[in-house]
Tab-separated table of C-alpha atoms in Angstrom:
chain	number	residue	atom	x	y	z
A	184	GLN	CA	-1.197	-61.958	-37.045
A	185	VAL	CA	-3.068	-58.708	-37.558
A	186	GLN	CA	-6.403	-58.665	-35.811
A	187	LEU	CA	-9.015	-55.940	-35.625
A	188	VAL	CA	-12.073	-56.432	-33.443
A	189	GLU	CA	-14.944	-53.964	-33.547
A	190	SER	CA	-17.474	-53.526	-30.777
A	191	GLY	CA	-20.169	-51.122	-29.671
A	192	GLY	CA	-22.763	-51.697	-32.349
A	193	GLY	CA	-26.421	-52.261	-31.640
A	194	VAL	CA	-29.872	-50.743	-31.996
A	195	VAL	CA	-30.138	-47.027	-31.291
A	196	GLN	CA	-32.977	-44.546	-31.655
A	197	PRO	CA	-32.821	-41.752	-34.227
A	198	GLY	CA	-31.057	-38.676	-32.906
A	199	ARG	CA	-29.094	-40.599	-30.295
A	200	SER	CA	-25.362	-41.296	-30.082
A	201	LEU	CA	-23.176	-44.381	-30.168
A	202	ARG	CA	-19.450	-45.006	-29.849
A	203	LEU	CA	-17.743	-47.786	-31.739
A	204	SER	CA	-14.393	-49.238	-30.729
A	205	CYS	CA	-11.861	-51.219	-32.702
A	206	ALA	CA	-9.195	-53.091	-30.745
A	207	ALA	CA	-6.052	-53.905	-32.679
A	208	SER	CA	-3.437	-56.569	-32.091
A	209	GLY	CA	-0.613	-58.294	-33.915
A	210	PHE	CA	1.102	-55.137	-35.163
A	211	THR	CA	2.527	-51.817	-33.966
A	212	PHE	CA	-0.725	-49.892	-33.804
A	213	SER	CA	0.877	-46.474	-33.376
A	214	SER	CA	2.616	-46.833	-36.743
A	215	TYR	CA	-0.510	-47.164	-38.874
A	216	GLY	CA	-3.328	-44.953	-39.993
A	217	MET	CA	-6.774	-46.313	-39.286
A	218	HIS	CA	-10.125	-45.947	-41.002
A	219	TRP	CA	-13.810	-46.707	-40.640
A	220	VAL	CA	-15.759	-47.996	-43.644
A	221	ARG	CA	-19.455	-48.861	-43.587
A	222	GLN	CA	-21.823	-50.932	-45.654
A	223	ALA	CA	-25.568	-50.490	-45.535
A	224	PRO	CA	-27.573	-53.728	-45.858
A	225	GLY	CA	-27.335	-55.014	-49.423
A	226	LYS	CA	-25.370	-51.967	-50.548
A	227	GLY	CA	-21.786	-51.072	-51.435
A	228	LEU	CA	-18.899	-49.774	-49.393
A	229	GLU	CA	-18.717	-46.218	-48.068
A	230	TRP	CA	-15.622	-44.731	-46.460
A	231	VAL	CA	-16.565	-42.923	-43.246
A	232	ALA	CA	-13.445	-41.529	-41.579
A	233	GLY	CA	-9.692	-41.886	-41.284
A	234	ILE	CA	-6.993	-40.847	-38.825
A	235	TRP	CA	-3.285	-40.629	-39.485
A	236	TYR	CA	-0.846	-42.934	-37.720
A	237	ASP	CA	0.284	-40.066	-35.474
A	238	GLY	CA	-3.216	-38.694	-34.979
A	239	SER	CA	-2.239	-35.394	-36.590
A	240	LYS	CA	-4.909	-35.468	-39.290
A	241	LYS	CA	-8.467	-36.674	-39.448
A	242	ASN	CA	-10.725	-36.822	-42.491
A	243	TYR	CA	-14.406	-37.546	-42.894
A	244	GLY	CA	-16.923	-38.518	-45.497
A	245	GLU	CA	-19.372	-35.832	-46.508
A	246	SER	CA	-22.399	-37.644	-45.102
A	247	VAL	CA	-20.936	-37.821	-41.578
A	248	LYS	CA	-18.918	-34.625	-41.351
A	249	GLY	CA	-19.875	-32.650	-38.249
A	250	ARG	CA	-21.670	-35.645	-36.692
A	251	PHE	CA	-18.976	-38.327	-36.386
A	252	THR	CA	-15.550	-38.081	-34.744
A	253	ILE	CA	-12.670	-40.503	-35.160
A	254	SER	CA	-10.015	-40.784	-32.470
A	255	ARG	CA	-7.324	-43.170	-31.318
A	256	ASP	CA	-5.708	-44.237	-28.066
A	257	ASP	CA	-2.320	-45.736	-28.796
A	258	SER	CA	-1.922	-46.815	-25.162
A	259	LYS	CA	-4.904	-49.111	-25.696
A	260	ASP	CA	-4.260	-49.977	-29.366
A	261	THR	CA	-7.784	-48.840	-30.096
A	262	VAL	CA	-9.495	-46.573	-32.598
A	263	TYR	CA	-12.913	-45.113	-31.918
A	264	LEU	CA	-15.802	-43.681	-33.873
A	265	GLN	CA	-18.116	-41.377	-31.943
A	266	MET	CA	-21.395	-41.113	-33.819
A	267	ASN	CA	-23.881	-38.378	-32.929
A	268	SER	CA	-27.276	-37.371	-34.324
A	269	LEU	CA	-27.787	-40.780	-35.856
A	270	GLY	CA	-30.363	-41.273	-38.552
A	271	ALA	CA	-31.799	-44.237	-40.423
A	272	GLU	CA	-29.292	-43.610	-43.203
A	273	ASP	CA	-26.483	-44.529	-40.788
A	274	THR	CA	-27.753	-48.102	-40.454
A	275	ALA	CA	-24.877	-50.271	-41.658
A	276	VAL	CA	-22.153	-52.702	-40.783
A	277	TYR	CA	-19.175	-50.633	-39.659
A	278	TYR	CA	-15.711	-51.987	-40.376
A	279	CYS	CA	-12.445	-50.664	-39.060
A	280	ALA	CA	-9.516	-51.036	-41.408
A	281	ARG	CA	-5.785	-50.513	-41.277
A	282	ASP	CA	-3.891	-48.362	-43.725
A	283	LEU	CA	-1.749	-50.413	-46.051
A	284	VAL	CA	1.441	-48.392	-45.533
A	285	LEU	CA	3.528	-48.116	-42.379
A	286	ALA	CA	4.009	-44.614	-40.959
A	287	ALA	CA	2.357	-42.931	-43.927
A	288	SER	CA	-1.079	-42.431	-45.404
A	289	SER	CA	-1.784	-44.472	-48.501
A	290	ASN	CA	-5.513	-44.485	-47.787
A	291	TRP	CA	-5.808	-48.066	-48.976
A	292	PHE	CA	-6.858	-50.757	-46.527
A	293	ASP	CA	-4.999	-54.009	-46.037
A	294	SER	CA	-6.597	-55.446	-42.913
A	295	TRP	CA	-10.223	-55.307	-41.852
A	296	GLY	CA	-12.219	-56.261	-38.802
A	297	GLN	CA	-15.282	-58.468	-38.943
A	298	GLY	CA	-17.618	-55.492	-38.646
A	299	THR	CA	-20.209	-54.378	-36.120
A	300	LEU	CA	-23.832	-53.726	-37.057
A	301	VAL	CA	-25.437	-50.408	-36.178
A	302	THR	CA	-29.194	-50.204	-36.584
A	303	VAL	CA	-30.890	-46.851	-36.185
A	304	SER	CA	-34.554	-47.394	-35.506
A	305	SER	CA	-37.293	-46.223	-33.186
B	272	ASP	CA	-15.957	-35.627	-54.652
B	273	ILE	CA	-14.485	-38.089	-57.119
B	274	GLN	CA	-17.105	-40.489	-58.469
B	275	MET	CA	-16.038	-44.036	-59.266
B	276	THR	CA	-18.108	-45.887	-61.862
B	277	GLN	CA	-17.692	-49.621	-62.295
B	278	SER	CA	-18.908	-51.733	-65.167
B	279	PRO	CA	-20.514	-54.096	-65.527
B	280	SER	CA	-22.536	-54.190	-62.323
B	281	SER	CA	-22.674	-57.956	-62.653
B	282	VAL	CA	-21.146	-60.607	-64.865
B	283	SER	CA	-21.872	-64.289	-65.284
B	284	ALA	CA	-18.854	-66.414	-66.058
B	285	SER	CA	-17.627	-69.989	-65.945
B	286	VAL	CA	-14.616	-71.479	-64.232
B	287	GLY	CA	-11.598	-70.893	-66.436
B	288	ASP	CA	-13.013	-67.781	-68.110
B	289	ARG	CA	-11.124	-64.528	-68.376
B	290	VAL	CA	-13.034	-61.751	-66.620
B	291	THR	CA	-12.434	-58.029	-66.980
B	292	ILE	CA	-13.954	-55.332	-64.767
B	293	THR	CA	-13.551	-51.655	-65.482
B	294	CYS	CA	-13.547	-48.639	-63.185
B	295	ARG	CA	-13.720	-45.041	-64.340
B	296	ALA	CA	-12.938	-42.032	-62.163
B	297	SER	CA	-14.756	-38.731	-62.659
B	298	GLN	CA	-11.395	-36.961	-62.654
B	299	ALA	CA	-7.782	-38.034	-63.012
B	300	ILE	CA	-6.416	-39.926	-60.017
B	301	SER	CA	-3.027	-40.974	-61.397
B	302	SER	CA	-2.483	-44.504	-60.037
B	303	TRP	CA	-4.233	-43.968	-56.716
B	304	LEU	CA	-6.552	-46.917	-57.098
B	305	ALA	CA	-7.131	-50.180	-55.288
B	306	TRP	CA	-9.293	-53.222	-55.966
B	307	TYR	CA	-11.041	-55.258	-53.263
B	308	GLN	CA	-12.836	-58.576	-53.249
B	309	GLN	CA	-15.756	-59.175	-50.895
B	310	LYS	CA	-17.574	-62.431	-50.268
B	311	PRO	CA	-21.025	-62.545	-48.643
B	312	GLY	CA	-20.923	-61.847	-44.915
B	313	LYS	CA	-17.186	-61.175	-44.966
B	314	ALA	CA	-14.983	-58.108	-44.847
B	315	PRO	CA	-13.370	-56.926	-48.074
B	316	LYS	CA	-9.881	-58.056	-49.007
B	317	VAL	CA	-7.399	-55.930	-50.929
B	318	LEU	CA	-6.199	-57.479	-54.183
B	319	ILE	CA	-4.417	-54.688	-56.004
B	320	TYR	CA	-3.172	-51.247	-54.964
B	321	ALA	CA	-1.476	-48.412	-56.809
B	322	ALA	CA	-3.511	-49.602	-59.817
B	323	SER	CA	-1.250	-52.550	-60.623
B	324	ILE	CA	0.632	-53.800	-57.568
B	325	LEU	CA	-0.489	-57.222	-56.428
B	326	GLN	CA	-0.977	-57.439	-52.660
B	327	SER	CA	1.124	-60.086	-50.975
B	328	GLY	CA	-0.553	-63.475	-50.989
B	329	VAL	CA	-2.992	-62.684	-53.797
B	330	PRO	CA	-2.897	-65.185	-56.683
B	331	SER	CA	-1.162	-64.025	-59.851
B	332	ARG	CA	-4.300	-64.626	-61.928
B	333	PHE	CA	-5.425	-61.227	-60.643
B	334	SER	CA	-3.945	-58.191	-62.353
B	335	GLY	CA	-4.682	-54.493	-62.543
B	336	SER	CA	-3.893	-51.816	-65.063
B	337	GLY	CA	-4.651	-48.234	-65.943
B	338	SER	CA	-3.908	-44.709	-64.819
B	339	GLY	CA	-5.597	-41.342	-64.948
B	340	THR	CA	-9.318	-42.069	-65.194
B	341	ASP	CA	-9.625	-45.590	-66.610
B	342	PHE	CA	-8.692	-48.770	-64.795
B	343	THR	CA	-9.121	-52.492	-65.271
B	344	LEU	CA	-9.119	-55.546	-63.020
B	345	THR	CA	-8.543	-58.810	-64.872
B	346	ILE	CA	-8.941	-62.346	-63.604
B	347	SER	CA	-7.085	-64.440	-66.140
B	348	SER	CA	-8.682	-67.800	-65.340
B	349	LEU	CA	-11.664	-67.662	-63.013
B	350	GLN	CA	-11.566	-70.086	-60.108
B	351	PRO	CA	-14.490	-71.243	-57.929
B	352	GLU	CA	-13.261	-69.136	-55.000
B	353	ASP	CA	-13.306	-65.988	-57.145
B	354	PHE	CA	-17.089	-65.699	-57.245
B	355	ALA	CA	-17.589	-62.558	-55.206
B	356	THR	CA	-18.210	-58.822	-55.490
B	357	TYR	CA	-15.339	-56.570	-56.530
B	358	TYR	CA	-14.923	-52.895	-55.679
B	359	CYS	CA	-12.515	-50.240	-56.864
B	360	GLN	CA	-11.496	-47.402	-54.531
B	361	GLN	CA	-9.687	-44.144	-55.176
B	362	ALA	CA	-7.135	-42.801	-52.714
B	363	ASN	CA	-6.202	-39.661	-54.640
B	364	SER	CA	-8.188	-37.250	-52.508
B	365	PHE	CA	-10.673	-37.007	-49.670
B	366	PRO	CA	-13.333	-38.117	-49.339
B	367	LEU	CA	-12.141	-41.557	-50.358
B	368	THR	CA	-14.700	-43.194	-52.617
B	369	PHE	CA	-15.590	-46.663	-53.842
B	370	GLY	CA	-17.152	-47.865	-57.042
B	371	GLY	CA	-20.603	-49.402	-56.868
B	372	GLY	CA	-19.295	-52.956	-57.135
B	373	THR	CA	-19.275	-55.734	-59.694
B	374	LYS	CA	-20.778	-59.074	-58.764
B	375	VAL	CA	-19.119	-62.041	-60.447
B	376	GLU	CA	-21.610	-64.886	-60.610
B	377	ILE	CA	-21.478	-68.473	-61.734
B	378	LYS	CA	-22.764	-69.043	-65.252
């Protein structure tokens, strides 16, 4: 079955960088767009970034644009989120999620990982 | 950015009740809307997409309607496993945005 496993979270100082990974299995990874969605403690969901199934397009939320970069390695069935210039406002559980539609971009999410917690604190 | 406003922010209901949650978009999004259910400590789960299409495996007591700016999620007969927080999400344009959530609590 579809499985998404995030890793790379942890405690990081303000201004530093962190890279999250999401390893996929159980489906043809190269045929699906992938996204990152975050949730600050006790708060709602915020879409962070998305990458098309073929990697041709990337989109970002306003609060992370210019600081975060999404990428994918289809040879490793993995999507990444490089996060730079982190601030306290980036503290959240980060989920990776699969696009609902095969070989297209519906921008809805049908499978989610368990999440990885990023805490930005000195 | 398109703002998504959900109401109510919380609702208390009993098992067997009919529950309706609304979501309003700040501009027309056609049918580019999904609904998710999230339980504490868990990842969200998609219930409805394209405003009214039930995701495979989701019980038929869940239904969605609406287009343009106004949307509704209805649970026809609330079950114990339905107590959770529900979010709407627009996929009409970037950045993708979620509503603030509606917590369905036990009365």
